[in-house]
Amino acid sequence: MEKKEDQQLQQEEEQVVNPWEVSAKDGGKIDYDKLIDKFGCQRLDQSFVDRVQRLTSRPPHVFLRRGVFFAHRDLNEILDAYERGDKFYLYTGRGPSSEALHLGHLIPFMFTKYLQDAFKVPLVIQLTDDEKCMWKNLSVEESQRLARENAKDIIACGFDISKTFIFSDFDYVGGAFYKNMVKVAKCVTYNKVVGIFGFTGEDHIGKVSFPPVQAVPSFPSSFPHLFSSKDDLRCLIPCAIDQDPYFRMTRDVAPRIGYHKPALIESLFFPALQGETGKMSASDPNSAIYVTDSAKDIKFKVNKHAFTGGQESIEKHRQYGANLEVVDIPIKYLNFFLEDDAELEHIKKEYGAGRMLTGEVKKRLIEVLTELVERHRRARAAVTDEMVDAFMAVRPLPNMFD
Amino acid sequence: MGSSKDQLLVRLKELQIDFSQYEHPVVLTVEAQAKYVGNKGGALSKNLFLKDKKHRYYIVSALADTKVDLKVLSQRLGLGKGGLRMAPEQALGEILQVPLGCVTPFALVNESARHVSLLLDQGIKTQERCFFHPLSNDISISLDAHGLDKFLKSTGRDPSYVDLEANPPVGKDQPPDLAAFIPSGSTVLPDLPDEAPASQDSTGNHVSAGTKSAAVIAVKPSGNVQNVKEKPVNGARPSIPSANAGKFVEELLDKTSTLLLSEISEDSIKQHGGQLGTEVVNNIQKCLREDLKNLATIFKNTAYTEGFYAGIHYQPKRL
C-alpha cells in the first residue's frame, strides 16, 4: 500500500470494518494490511496455495491464485490434519436481507463449492433470517421468504446435495444447536460483546444475544443428525473478512467449552463498480452486477459506471498507458473472474503500456461477466422449491466424505 | 296435502302483497304463457326444477330472457361439470306438489319442499313486475321482487338473488361461488363417488395425489411431514427439468461436439497433423471439465430431490 496511507493512519478517522458496515477512510481504499494487523489474522501466502494444490491434486481456484482469499486463521492446522487423514467440514452463510443477489455475494459461495469439491468434505450453510429480521427490521415471514429465495441462488452455485445441509435460523435453532448457543453465551460478557460489535445501550437485546447464533455452527455437535459420532471434527469457515469479529469471539470461547477452534479463510471485499471505497451495496443497483441482470444491463453498467484508470483521451492513453495505481475496476474484476492467468497478464501489460484501450478491456470484462451470469441463471432455473426443501431437510448425509 | 292455489292467493293477500292475477287456459311453456299475459306489463319467468347427484333439489327462477347454463351452474355450486339435471316428473308432484309445467317459487310454501334450494335471478329485481304460476298453470300472477321476497320470508326463507349469467372460474384458489345454495339437512341417499375428493384422513389424501399424476402435482400434506412446505401446483410446471438421463446426455454431447468442431479446423490440422487428436482431447478436458461437472451436479441434485420427495410421501407396507 502507498506511503500516504501510512500518514493517514495517524489521523483520528479510521476505516470501519464490521459485519454491518464497511467503509474506507475518505476516498481511500480499504487497507487490508492494517486490517490483518488489527484483527490478528495471517496473510495467506503462496506456500499455502501450493500446499492446497498438492493436497487436492488439482489446480488451485482462481480466487486463491489471485489473492482474493488472502487471509486465514489456523489454515495450516486444517491442512496438517487433512494430510494425516482427519477430515473437516465447511461452514459458510448468508444474511438474507434482499432478494437481489450480486456477484459480490456469490464470491464466498463459489469458493466454498471449490473447497467442497477439492477436499471432498461436507458443508453447512446458515441463512441468518433472524439476524436480518432484527437488523433490517423485516417481518419474520419476509425474512424467511428471502432466506428461501436466496437459498435457490446459493444452490445454483453448484453444491452437491448429498454433502450439503442448508438451514435457516428460524427453522433450525433449538435442540443441540441451542444448547451450544447457551454454552457460548455463558462465556461472553456483555462488555466483551459491546467491545467486539460496538453495541450501545440503545440496541435491543435481540442484537446483543445474536452472536452465539452465528458462532455455534462452527461446532459439529450443533448438528447431531450429521456429525453425531464425530465430536472431534474440525471446521473451516470461508467468509469475507468483515465477518471476522464473530469468529474471533468463537475462537476465544471454543477451548473453554472443550471444542476445536474453527479455522478461517477470508476474502477481500468485492469492489463496487464505481470504485473501491467500500463494498457493493444491494441498495444501489448501479454499484453492482446482479445475477438477474441481462446481457444488456451488464454491458450498460460496465460501460457507463465502471471506474477506470484509463486516460482522458486516446492519445494520452497511448502515450502514458492506464493508471493502474488507482483501482481500475475492469482490471480488478477480471482479476476475480478471468480464469486464464496468461490472458490476464497480457491484458494488464498491454493496458498499462497504453497499447490496449479501456474500451477493449471493458469489452472483455463484459464477455466474462455475461457468461458467468448466464451460467448462474441456467443453474438457477433448475432449482425448484422441492430441491430447496431437500437441501434444507434435517436428514443424514451418509456419503458426505466421498 | 299441498296448498292449493286459492290458499296461496289468500295468503298473499294476508301478507298484503300487491299482485295482479290473470286466468287463462292451461299452459305448459313460457311461450304459451306469453300468448296470454305477455302484454300485461310484467316480465315472464322461466322456472327450472333441478336435481343433483346426491338427490338434492333446486328451483332456478329466472327471467325468460336470462341465459341459464346448467353446466356453469353446476360448477358454481361445486357439483362439478355435469352435476345438475332436470328433476324427474315424479319429483314435481312429490316434492313441489305442482303439475307439469308449473314450477314456481311459490311451491316452496309446501312442507315437502322444505329442503329445496332456490336460486333467484337478479334480473327479477330489475323488472317492475314478474309473472309466476301460483301453484296452478291456469293462472299467472305478477308481482314485484319486493312482494316475492315478502312471501319467501314468510316461509322462513331468506331470499337472495344471483347473477345467473355469470361464469366465474372455479378452481383450487377460487371456490364455487354458489356453494352456499347447496341444501343442507336433506335426505341424502348413498351415491356414486363424484369428482370432488371427500375429506379423508391424510393417507387417503396421499393416495389420491399419487394416482392423479406422476409426481408433478404437489398437494399440501396434512401436517404429518415436518420441514416440508409444499406449494400446491396446478399441472405441469414448464421450467422444471426432471432428472432426465436422455436429455442430460444430449446436453453433454452438444457441448462436447461444439467444442470439438471449433477445435478441428484447417489451421489446427496443419498445425498438429497426426497429434491433433491428443491436442483436441487435452483442450476438451481442460475447458469442459468444470462445465460438465456442473451439469452433472445439477442432474444429481434433481434426481436426489425426486427421490427425497418420493421418500417423504412413501406409504409404509400394510402388515
XYZ file of C-alpha atoms in Angstrom:
721
model
C 0.000 0.000 0.000
C 1.138 3.599 -0.574
C 3.143 5.686 1.850
C 0.484 8.344 2.057
C -1.850 5.804 3.545
C 0.557 5.418 6.452
C 0.338 9.113 7.191
C -3.411 8.910 7.118
C -3.290 6.175 9.720
C -2.251 8.692 12.308
C -5.439 10.650 11.808
C -8.446 10.163 14.057
C -10.593 8.716 11.317
C -10.172 5.021 10.833
C -11.620 2.676 8.308
C -14.661 0.844 9.578
C -14.956 -2.878 9.037
C -17.528 -4.902 10.916
C -20.346 -7.235 9.901
C -22.747 -4.321 9.421
C -20.587 -1.625 7.951
C -17.607 -1.446 5.682
C -16.098 1.876 4.702
C -12.622 3.081 3.963
C -11.187 6.354 5.147
C -12.345 9.249 2.961
C -11.825 8.493 -0.656
C -9.270 5.831 0.011
C -9.128 2.123 -0.457
C -9.535 -0.445 2.250
C -6.187 -1.050 3.875
C -6.062 -4.824 4.097
C -2.654 -4.958 5.730
C -3.895 -2.797 8.555
C -6.971 -4.925 8.789
C -4.954 -8.109 9.114
C -2.871 -6.395 11.740
C -5.815 -5.086 13.668
C -7.796 -8.311 13.521
C -4.792 -10.502 14.173
C -5.205 -12.999 11.357
C -2.437 -14.222 8.999
C -1.679 -13.468 5.380
C -2.263 -16.340 3.023
C 0.934 -16.669 1.063
C 1.967 -18.639 -1.990
C 3.211 -21.585 0.051
C -0.340 -22.228 1.188
C -1.637 -22.079 -2.335
C 0.978 -24.599 -3.420
C 0.176 -26.864 -0.491
C -3.530 -26.830 -1.323
C -2.675 -27.759 -4.874
C -0.575 -30.676 -3.688
C -3.167 -31.975 -1.269
C -6.084 -31.757 -3.659
C -4.277 -32.804 -6.857
C -5.942 -30.131 -8.881
C -5.159 -26.546 -9.893
C -5.974 -24.091 -7.110
C -9.059 -21.950 -7.546
C -8.654 -18.633 -9.338
C -9.519 -16.820 -6.093
C -6.525 -18.422 -4.422
C -4.191 -17.739 -7.306
C -5.134 -14.068 -7.435
C -5.122 -13.388 -3.733
C -8.856 -12.824 -3.435
C -8.828 -15.125 -0.421
C -5.865 -13.548 1.237
C -6.074 -14.099 4.983
C -6.606 -17.027 7.286
C -6.615 -18.347 10.820
C -5.233 -21.831 11.530
C -5.448 -22.967 7.920
C -2.159 -24.778 8.420
C -3.692 -26.864 11.206
C -6.592 -27.884 8.993
C -4.185 -28.861 6.238
C -1.949 -30.747 8.661
C -4.909 -32.703 9.976
C -6.128 -33.352 6.442
C -2.764 -34.737 5.495
C -2.995 -37.120 8.450
C -6.349 -38.308 7.195
C -8.501 -36.221 9.541
C -11.190 -34.582 7.516
C -13.025 -31.344 8.308
C -16.318 -29.742 7.369
C -17.069 -26.372 5.830
C -19.334 -23.721 7.267
C -20.465 -20.585 5.499
C -23.583 -18.485 5.435
C -25.644 -15.624 4.153
C -27.720 -12.911 5.744
C -30.812 -12.814 3.519
C -31.509 -9.093 3.541
C -32.590 -8.772 -0.057
C -33.858 -10.840 -2.908
C -31.353 -9.390 -5.345
C -28.006 -11.104 -5.148
C -24.986 -9.527 -6.771
C -21.673 -11.025 -7.791
C -20.047 -9.953 -4.553
C -22.479 -12.196 -2.673
C -21.567 -15.172 -4.807
C -17.837 -14.981 -4.174
C -17.721 -16.924 -0.897
C -20.134 -19.489 -2.295
C -18.141 -20.001 -5.480
C -15.032 -20.527 -3.418
C -16.776 -22.823 -0.941
C -18.030 -25.008 -3.781
C -14.465 -25.357 -4.958
C -13.345 -26.311 -1.458
C -16.140 -28.891 -1.190
C -15.152 -30.482 -4.489
C -11.406 -30.282 -3.962
C -11.275 -31.618 -0.403
C -14.393 -33.823 -0.643
C -15.898 -32.571 2.584
C -19.428 -31.744 3.767
C -20.802 -28.242 4.120
C -23.362 -26.495 6.301
C -24.831 -23.198 5.105
C -26.525 -20.911 7.597
C -29.191 -18.444 6.488
C -29.412 -15.827 9.214
C -33.004 -14.818 8.661
C -33.327 -13.917 12.343
C -30.406 -11.528 12.068
C -31.915 -9.688 9.137
C -35.288 -9.646 10.805
C -33.633 -7.836 13.703
C -31.151 -5.576 11.964
C -33.130 -4.682 8.870
C -36.458 -4.662 10.675
C -38.071 -7.160 8.326
C -41.089 -9.179 9.348
C -40.413 -12.761 10.358
C -42.296 -14.049 7.317
C -40.445 -11.773 4.907
C -37.047 -12.755 6.234
C -37.967 -16.424 5.984
C -39.178 -15.913 2.442
C -35.962 -14.134 1.475
C -33.967 -16.937 3.045
C -35.654 -19.478 0.783
C -35.207 -17.297 -2.286
C -31.536 -16.743 -1.536
C -31.151 -20.473 -0.955
C -32.056 -21.010 -4.605
C -29.244 -18.774 -5.810
C -26.868 -20.463 -3.404
C -27.841 -23.906 -4.640
C -27.314 -22.653 -8.192
C -23.633 -22.231 -7.358
C -23.412 -25.986 -7.737
C -23.322 -27.542 -4.267
C -23.650 -31.316 -4.021
C -26.915 -32.153 -2.300
C -25.526 -35.341 -0.830
C -22.952 -33.351 1.102
C -24.667 -30.081 1.870
C -27.078 -29.019 4.610
C -28.718 -25.625 4.309
C -30.641 -24.296 7.291
C -32.368 -21.120 8.352
C -32.101 -19.955 11.946
C -35.860 -19.644 12.389
C -36.228 -23.277 11.331
C -33.283 -24.887 12.978
C -32.396 -23.135 16.237
C -33.287 -25.418 19.104
C -32.113 -28.728 20.467
C -28.383 -29.384 20.356
C -27.802 -26.156 18.434
C -29.415 -24.100 21.165
C -27.534 -25.945 23.879
C -24.293 -24.872 22.253
C -25.610 -21.311 21.915
C -26.139 -21.161 25.657
C -22.692 -22.622 26.316
C -21.134 -19.930 24.133
C -23.288 -17.150 25.564
C -22.208 -18.015 29.098
C -18.606 -17.358 28.089
C -19.042 -13.891 26.648
C -19.693 -10.961 28.931
C -21.896 -8.088 27.929
C -18.901 -5.774 27.970
C -16.984 -8.071 25.678
C -19.744 -8.268 23.105
C -20.113 -4.496 23.192
C -16.395 -4.210 22.629
C -16.383 -6.589 19.667
C -19.548 -5.468 17.913
C -19.998 -1.911 19.082
C -23.461 -2.323 20.614
C -24.849 0.601 22.602
C -27.393 0.961 25.364
C -29.988 1.786 22.713
C -29.601 -1.503 20.845
C -32.289 -4.062 21.562
C -31.475 -7.302 23.335
C -32.087 -9.351 20.206
C -28.966 -7.898 18.647
C -26.934 -8.383 21.778
C -27.826 -12.058 22.029
C -27.415 -12.837 18.329
C -23.655 -13.515 18.060
C -23.846 -17.053 19.541
C -26.219 -17.996 16.711
C -23.521 -17.336 14.165
C -20.850 -18.906 16.351
C -22.176 -22.401 17.036
C -22.325 -23.816 13.505
C -18.552 -23.995 13.974
C -19.061 -26.889 16.405
C -20.008 -30.304 14.995
C -22.190 -31.133 18.000
C -24.619 -28.463 16.784
C -25.587 -30.869 14.018
C -26.278 -34.210 15.714
C -28.029 -35.566 12.608
C -24.805 -35.074 10.646
C -21.860 -35.446 12.977
C -23.098 -37.456 15.937
C -20.077 -39.748 16.044
C -17.516 -37.112 15.141
C -17.273 -34.695 18.017
C -13.670 -34.066 17.125
C -14.305 -32.829 13.595
C -12.657 -29.549 12.684
C -14.383 -26.708 10.916
C -13.157 -24.371 8.174
C -15.069 -21.158 7.550
C -14.687 -19.373 4.210
C -16.055 -15.848 4.548
C -15.443 -12.220 3.760
C -13.102 -10.534 6.196
C -15.836 -8.383 7.742
C -17.221 -11.493 9.444
C -14.003 -11.963 11.389
C -15.331 -10.453 14.664
C -17.921 -13.243 15.065
C -15.254 -15.869 14.756
C -12.690 -14.092 16.904
C -15.281 -14.371 19.626
C -15.965 -18.006 18.731
C -12.292 -18.943 18.744
C -11.917 -17.297 22.112
C -14.756 -19.341 23.568
C -14.150 -22.713 21.882
C -11.362 -24.109 24.093
C -13.253 -23.038 27.204
C -16.133 -25.312 26.272
C -13.990 -28.141 25.004
C -14.237 -27.630 21.261
C -11.689 -27.092 18.492
C -11.278 -23.514 17.347
C -12.740 -23.093 13.879
C -10.278 -22.173 11.141
C -10.976 -19.307 8.781
C -10.105 -18.401 5.223
C -11.038 -14.829 4.406
C -11.608 -12.806 1.254
C -11.261 -9.229 0.137
C -14.332 -7.165 -0.496
C -15.639 -7.166 -3.983
C -15.443 -3.520 -5.023
C -18.403 -1.565 -6.275
C -18.441 -0.611 -9.950
C -17.751 2.962 -9.017
C -14.533 2.145 -7.322
C -13.058 0.690 -4.221
C -14.269 2.847 -1.410
C -16.285 0.092 0.136
C -18.213 -2.992 -0.778
C -21.090 -3.375 -3.208
C -24.391 -2.278 -1.807
C -27.596 -4.126 -2.531
C -29.471 -0.841 -2.285
C -27.686 0.870 -5.178
C -28.423 -1.086 -8.360
C -25.691 0.619 -10.312
C -22.983 -0.270 -7.856
C -23.176 -3.937 -8.713
C -23.803 -6.599 -11.290
C -26.802 -8.656 -10.211
C -27.374 -12.294 -11.025
C -30.639 -11.246 -12.623
C -29.013 -8.685 -14.939
C -29.426 -9.218 -18.660
C -26.517 -9.104 -21.081
C -27.690 -5.621 -21.987
C -27.715 -4.498 -18.358
C -24.199 -5.795 -17.814
C -22.934 -4.047 -20.922
C -24.554 -0.793 -19.870
C -23.359 -0.924 -16.286
C -19.768 -1.756 -17.150
C -19.560 0.827 -19.915
C -21.280 3.583 -18.001
C -20.346 3.076 -14.384
C -17.136 1.153 -14.091
C -14.425 3.371 -12.692
C -11.257 3.047 -14.695
C -7.685 4.192 -14.683
C -7.763 4.942 -18.368
C -6.553 8.359 -19.512
C -8.941 11.061 -20.685
C -8.071 10.772 -24.331
C -6.877 8.057 -26.615
C -3.702 9.913 -27.418
C -2.830 10.407 -23.784
C -3.714 6.813 -23.081
C -1.452 5.530 -25.849
C 1.292 7.733 -24.502
C 1.129 7.137 -20.780
C -0.801 3.940 -20.514
C -3.534 3.256 -17.984
C -3.078 4.339 -14.425
C -3.112 1.016 -12.639
C -2.202 2.603 -9.331
C -5.783 3.562 -8.757
C -8.353 0.869 -8.620
C -9.196 0.203 -12.245
C -12.428 -1.698 -11.908
C -12.349 -3.678 -15.160
C -8.888 -4.959 -14.341
C -9.915 -5.637 -10.769
C -12.998 -7.567 -11.829
C -11.016 -9.529 -14.423
C -8.669 -10.357 -11.594
C -11.563 -12.039 -9.836
C -13.225 -13.747 -12.781
C -10.881 -14.281 -15.721
C -9.626 -17.823 -15.303
C -6.734 -17.672 -17.721
C -3.667 -16.311 -15.896
C -1.741 -15.736 -19.103
C -4.506 -13.756 -20.715
C -4.881 -11.585 -17.621
C -1.179 -10.831 -17.554
C -1.265 -9.918 -21.203
C -4.186 -7.538 -20.723
C -2.547 -5.838 -17.748
C 0.659 -5.375 -19.674
C -0.930 -4.014 -22.817
C -3.348 -1.788 -20.947
C -0.656 -0.436 -18.665
C 1.500 0.331 -21.673
C -1.287 2.104 -23.466
C -1.498 -0.343 -26.335
C -4.874 -1.628 -25.211
C -7.731 0.806 -24.715
C -10.182 0.977 -21.838
C -12.993 0.069 -24.184
C -11.319 -3.204 -25.147
C -10.705 -4.167 -21.550
C -14.312 -3.392 -20.715
C -15.446 -5.478 -23.675
C -13.541 -8.491 -22.415
C -14.941 -7.989 -18.937
C -18.488 -7.811 -20.288
C -17.941 -11.143 -22.044
C -16.646 -12.805 -18.898
C -19.382 -11.440 -16.658
C -22.145 -12.250 -19.120
C -21.013 -15.839 -19.383
C -20.871 -16.108 -15.598
C -24.317 -14.649 -15.060
C -25.766 -16.773 -17.868
C -24.375 -19.946 -16.361
C -25.759 -18.978 -12.985
C -29.173 -18.236 -14.433
C -29.373 -21.586 -16.162
C -28.416 -23.371 -12.980
C -30.914 -21.294 -11.013
C -33.710 -22.269 -13.382
C -33.114 -25.892 -12.437
C -33.658 -25.208 -8.735
C -37.181 -25.997 -7.584
C -38.918 -25.452 -4.258
C -38.724 -29.193 -3.731
C -34.977 -29.052 -4.194
C -34.739 -26.300 -1.586
C -36.815 -28.460 0.771
C -34.472 -31.366 0.177
C -31.328 -29.274 0.832
C -32.918 -27.889 3.989
C -34.302 -31.159 5.314
C -32.790 -32.434 8.553
C -31.557 -35.689 7.088
C -28.450 -37.857 7.310
C -25.715 -37.379 4.714
C -24.136 -40.820 4.616
C -21.759 -40.040 1.753
C -20.580 -36.667 2.925
C -16.885 -37.546 2.812
C -16.898 -39.380 -0.514
C -101.695 -32.350 1.009
C -100.207 -29.291 -0.608
C -101.548 -25.811 -0.638
C -103.935 -25.061 -3.408
C -103.735 -22.008 -5.484
C -106.615 -20.452 -3.597
C -104.947 -20.927 -0.280
C -101.837 -19.348 -1.695
C -103.676 -16.342 -3.043
C -105.414 -15.840 0.289
C -102.060 -15.986 1.966
C -100.584 -13.423 -0.366
C -103.437 -11.079 0.421
C -102.976 -11.622 4.113
C -99.346 -10.707 3.738
C -100.509 -7.601 1.971
C -98.536 -8.412 -1.084
C -99.637 -6.477 -4.083
C -100.221 -8.683 -7.108
C -102.329 -8.965 -10.244
C -103.821 -12.222 -11.397
C -104.840 -13.469 -14.803
C -106.660 -16.652 -15.630
C -106.123 -18.440 -18.882
C -106.176 -21.898 -20.358
C -103.595 -24.297 -19.009
C -100.138 -23.502 -20.317
C -97.127 -25.734 -20.118
C -94.469 -23.476 -21.578
C -93.310 -19.910 -21.324
C -94.197 -19.337 -24.973
C -97.727 -20.458 -24.354
C -97.957 -18.282 -21.269
C -96.656 -15.342 -23.246
C -99.657 -15.539 -25.561
C -101.977 -14.733 -22.692
C -100.071 -12.462 -20.383
C -97.135 -11.348 -22.478
C -98.557 -7.854 -22.881
C -99.829 -7.418 -19.410
C -96.951 -5.323 -18.130
C -94.872 -7.936 -16.392
C -91.825 -9.903 -17.353
C -92.198 -13.591 -17.875
C -90.210 -16.038 -15.818
C -88.907 -19.458 -16.548
C -88.603 -21.862 -13.690
C -86.467 -24.958 -13.655
C -86.684 -27.787 -11.192
C -83.274 -29.422 -10.899
C -81.679 -32.286 -9.088
C -78.075 -33.123 -8.295
C -76.388 -36.498 -7.956
C -76.975 -36.524 -4.250
C -80.735 -36.181 -4.651
C -80.816 -32.573 -3.609
C -83.270 -30.321 -5.389
C -83.123 -26.795 -6.671
C -85.551 -24.313 -8.192
C -83.963 -21.844 -10.556
C -86.296 -18.950 -11.139
C -85.187 -16.564 -13.840
C -86.445 -14.027 -16.337
C -87.404 -15.749 -19.557
C -84.572 -13.973 -21.350
C -81.853 -14.852 -18.898
C -79.482 -17.484 -20.196
C -79.144 -20.342 -17.797
C -76.327 -22.801 -18.423
C -76.719 -25.884 -16.282
C -73.068 -26.846 -16.692
C -71.899 -23.489 -15.389
C -74.383 -23.513 -12.543
C -73.315 -26.966 -11.589
C -69.705 -25.827 -11.289
C -70.605 -22.702 -9.390
C -72.443 -24.837 -6.895
C -69.421 -27.037 -6.511
C -71.013 -30.056 -8.094
C -68.518 -30.464 -10.876
C -69.345 -30.107 -14.532
C -72.301 -32.427 -15.005
C -73.747 -32.316 -11.546
C -77.153 -30.825 -12.333
C -80.019 -32.431 -14.237
C -83.680 -31.633 -14.759
C -85.568 -33.313 -11.962
C -87.799 -36.224 -12.920
C -91.525 -35.570 -13.346
C -92.424 -37.513 -10.248
C -90.375 -35.178 -8.121
C -92.529 -32.309 -9.283
C -95.563 -33.928 -7.769
C -93.861 -35.428 -4.741
C -91.750 -32.524 -3.658
C -93.186 -29.398 -5.155
C -96.755 -30.666 -5.367
C -97.344 -28.908 -8.608
C -98.330 -30.213 -12.004
C -96.081 -30.410 -15.008
C -95.171 -27.005 -16.417
C -95.912 -25.331 -13.155
C -92.574 -24.976 -11.427
C -92.724 -21.822 -9.351
C -91.059 -20.323 -6.300
C -94.462 -20.363 -4.667
C -94.272 -24.135 -4.457
C -91.852 -23.598 -1.621
C -94.811 -22.899 0.604
C -95.234 -26.674 0.824
C -93.675 -28.569 3.666
C -92.434 -31.199 1.254
C -90.309 -28.581 -0.466
C -88.618 -27.548 2.752
C -85.168 -28.622 1.609
C -85.375 -27.368 -1.925
C -82.848 -24.643 -2.640
C -83.973 -21.547 -4.508
C -81.821 -19.591 -6.909
C -83.368 -16.298 -7.921
C -82.225 -14.378 -10.982
C -81.144 -10.876 -10.054
C -82.824 -9.792 -13.279
C -86.130 -10.179 -11.482
C -85.213 -7.208 -9.327
C -84.803 -5.055 -12.398
C -88.377 -5.605 -13.521
C -91.359 -3.738 -12.234
C -93.294 -6.944 -12.091
C -92.714 -10.542 -12.896
C -95.118 -13.390 -13.734
C -95.253 -16.677 -11.877
C -97.741 -19.517 -11.605
C -99.344 -19.689 -8.209
C -99.336 -23.481 -7.903
C -101.536 -23.956 -10.942
C -100.813 -23.312 -14.545
C -104.173 -21.897 -15.463
C -103.381 -18.707 -13.621
C -100.460 -16.318 -13.745
C -99.838 -13.679 -11.149
C -97.489 -10.784 -11.447
C -95.753 -9.093 -8.569
C -92.582 -7.229 -7.903
C -89.439 -8.591 -6.309
C -90.327 -6.951 -3.043
C -93.567 -8.848 -2.927
C -91.869 -12.079 -3.801
C -89.366 -11.516 -1.020
C -92.126 -10.925 1.497
C -93.704 -14.174 0.558
C -90.466 -16.106 0.728
C -89.651 -14.684 4.122
C -93.000 -15.833 5.350
C -91.991 -19.377 4.504
C -88.879 -18.948 6.611
C -86.523 -18.413 3.713
C -84.043 -15.653 3.146
C -84.337 -14.635 -0.474
C -81.094 -13.935 -2.272
C -80.603 -13.023 -5.894
C -77.812 -14.232 -8.097
C -76.340 -13.222 -11.423
C -77.274 -16.415 -13.244
C -75.442 -15.499 -16.404
C -72.092 -15.029 -14.677
C -69.417 -17.594 -15.334
C -66.679 -17.117 -12.776
C -63.734 -19.511 -12.879
C -63.850 -22.287 -10.340
C -60.606 -23.851 -9.291
C -58.193 -24.552 -6.457
C -57.941 -20.909 -5.498
C -61.462 -19.913 -6.491
C -64.100 -21.852 -4.571
C -67.533 -22.306 -6.174
C -69.339 -19.020 -5.553
C -72.792 -20.560 -5.161
C -71.732 -23.283 -2.786
C -73.930 -21.734 -0.106
C -77.002 -22.736 -2.082
C -76.424 -26.421 -1.570
C -79.265 -27.626 0.637
C -78.163 -28.990 3.969
C -80.068 -31.431 6.092
C -81.797 -33.037 3.143
C -82.093 -36.776 2.978
C -79.030 -37.858 1.066
C -79.100 -41.258 -0.498
C -75.766 -43.052 -0.921
C -74.447 -42.160 -4.338
C -71.637 -42.815 -6.792
C -68.349 -41.130 -5.809
C -68.025 -37.881 -7.660
C -65.086 -35.747 -8.659
C -64.694 -33.658 -5.531
C -62.425 -35.630 -3.182
C -64.201 -36.321 0.055
C -62.136 -35.359 3.077
C -60.326 -38.491 4.110
C -57.545 -38.902 6.597
C -54.099 -37.902 5.492
C -53.098 -41.217 3.959
C -56.202 -41.101 1.825
C -55.107 -37.738 0.537
C -51.723 -39.021 -0.453
C -53.161 -41.925 -2.335
C -55.357 -39.752 -4.470
C -52.490 -37.372 -5.108
C -50.288 -40.233 -6.131
C -52.727 -41.769 -8.549
C -53.686 -38.452 -10.074
C -50.496 -37.913 -11.972
C -46.793 -38.565 -11.914
C -45.023 -36.671 -9.161
C -45.687 -33.290 -10.730
C -48.700 -32.158 -8.732
C -47.706 -31.331 -5.182
C -50.622 -31.423 -2.742
C -50.301 -29.882 0.720
C -49.746 -32.851 3.009
C -51.845 -32.618 6.137
C -49.144 -31.876 8.655
C -47.558 -35.262 9.021
C -44.311 -34.227 7.395
C -42.205 -31.688 9.185
C -39.836 -29.319 7.494
C -41.502 -29.663 4.133
C -43.633 -26.794 2.944
C -45.111 -27.559 -0.446
C -46.893 -25.145 -2.702
C -49.953 -26.568 -4.466
C -49.098 -26.594 -8.142
C -51.539 -26.968 -10.987
C -50.427 -29.341 -13.671
C -47.054 -29.246 -15.365
C -44.532 -26.622 -14.394
C -42.795 -25.768 -17.626
C -39.343 -24.894 -16.408
C -38.714 -27.946 -14.277
C -36.166 -30.310 -15.627
C -36.722 -33.717 -14.122
C -33.627 -35.882 -13.873
C -33.897 -36.988 -17.454
C -30.931 -39.111 -18.354
C -31.526 -38.813 -22.081
C -31.667 -35.051 -22.024
C -28.640 -34.890 -19.786
C -26.584 -36.942 -22.183
C -27.737 -34.810 -25.109
C -26.544 -31.687 -23.334
C -23.153 -33.251 -22.653
C -22.802 -34.393 -26.244
C -23.865 -30.980 -27.504
C -21.219 -29.176 -25.520
C -18.531 -31.643 -26.489
C -19.473 -31.564 -30.163
C -19.448 -27.775 -30.269
C -16.006 -27.647 -28.750
C -14.751 -30.447 -30.954
C -15.900 -28.723 -34.094
C -14.264 -25.484 -33.059
C -11.001 -27.263 -32.317
C -10.737 -29.010 -35.651
C -10.108 -26.625 -38.476
C -7.777 -26.439 -41.445
C -5.307 -24.466 -39.401
C -5.282 -26.783 -36.463
C -4.893 -29.781 -38.764
C -1.938 -28.109 -40.391
C -0.510 -27.200 -37.050
C -0.789 -30.507 -35.287
C -1.122 -33.084 -38.010
C -1.277 -36.525 -36.501
C -1.088 -35.132 -32.999
C -4.345 -33.246 -33.472
C -6.250 -35.934 -31.629
C -4.180 -35.621 -28.469
C -4.224 -31.848 -28.662
C -8.007 -31.695 -29.021
C -8.533 -34.152 -26.189
C -6.390 -32.069 -23.889
C -8.261 -28.909 -24.729
C -11.622 -30.562 -24.327
C -10.699 -31.895 -20.936
C -9.351 -28.570 -19.799
C -12.283 -26.484 -20.998
C -15.134 -28.851 -20.444
C -14.249 -30.459 -17.169
C -15.835 -27.844 -14.929
C -18.779 -27.253 -17.202
C -19.679 -30.911 -17.463
C -19.219 -31.395 -13.741
C -21.663 -28.588 -13.111
C -24.210 -30.182 -15.424
C -23.718 -33.481 -13.657
C -24.200 -31.871 -10.257
C -27.466 -30.316 -11.374
C -28.567 -33.723 -12.664
C -27.605 -35.387 -9.408
C -29.356 -32.780 -7.268
C -32.515 -33.094 -9.345
C -32.545 -36.879 -9.105
C -31.897 -36.733 -5.347
C -34.780 -34.278 -4.928
C -37.137 -36.577 -6.811
C -36.093 -39.426 -4.557
C -36.467 -37.257 -1.472
C -39.977 -36.266 -2.479
C -40.885 -39.897 -3.126
C -39.418 -40.853 0.235
C -41.448 -38.400 2.275
C -44.653 -39.490 0.535
C -43.961 -43.148 0.825
C -46.698 -45.416 2.154
C -45.321 -47.948 4.590
C -46.353 -51.507 3.821
C -49.548 -52.609 5.446
C -48.853 -55.551 7.752
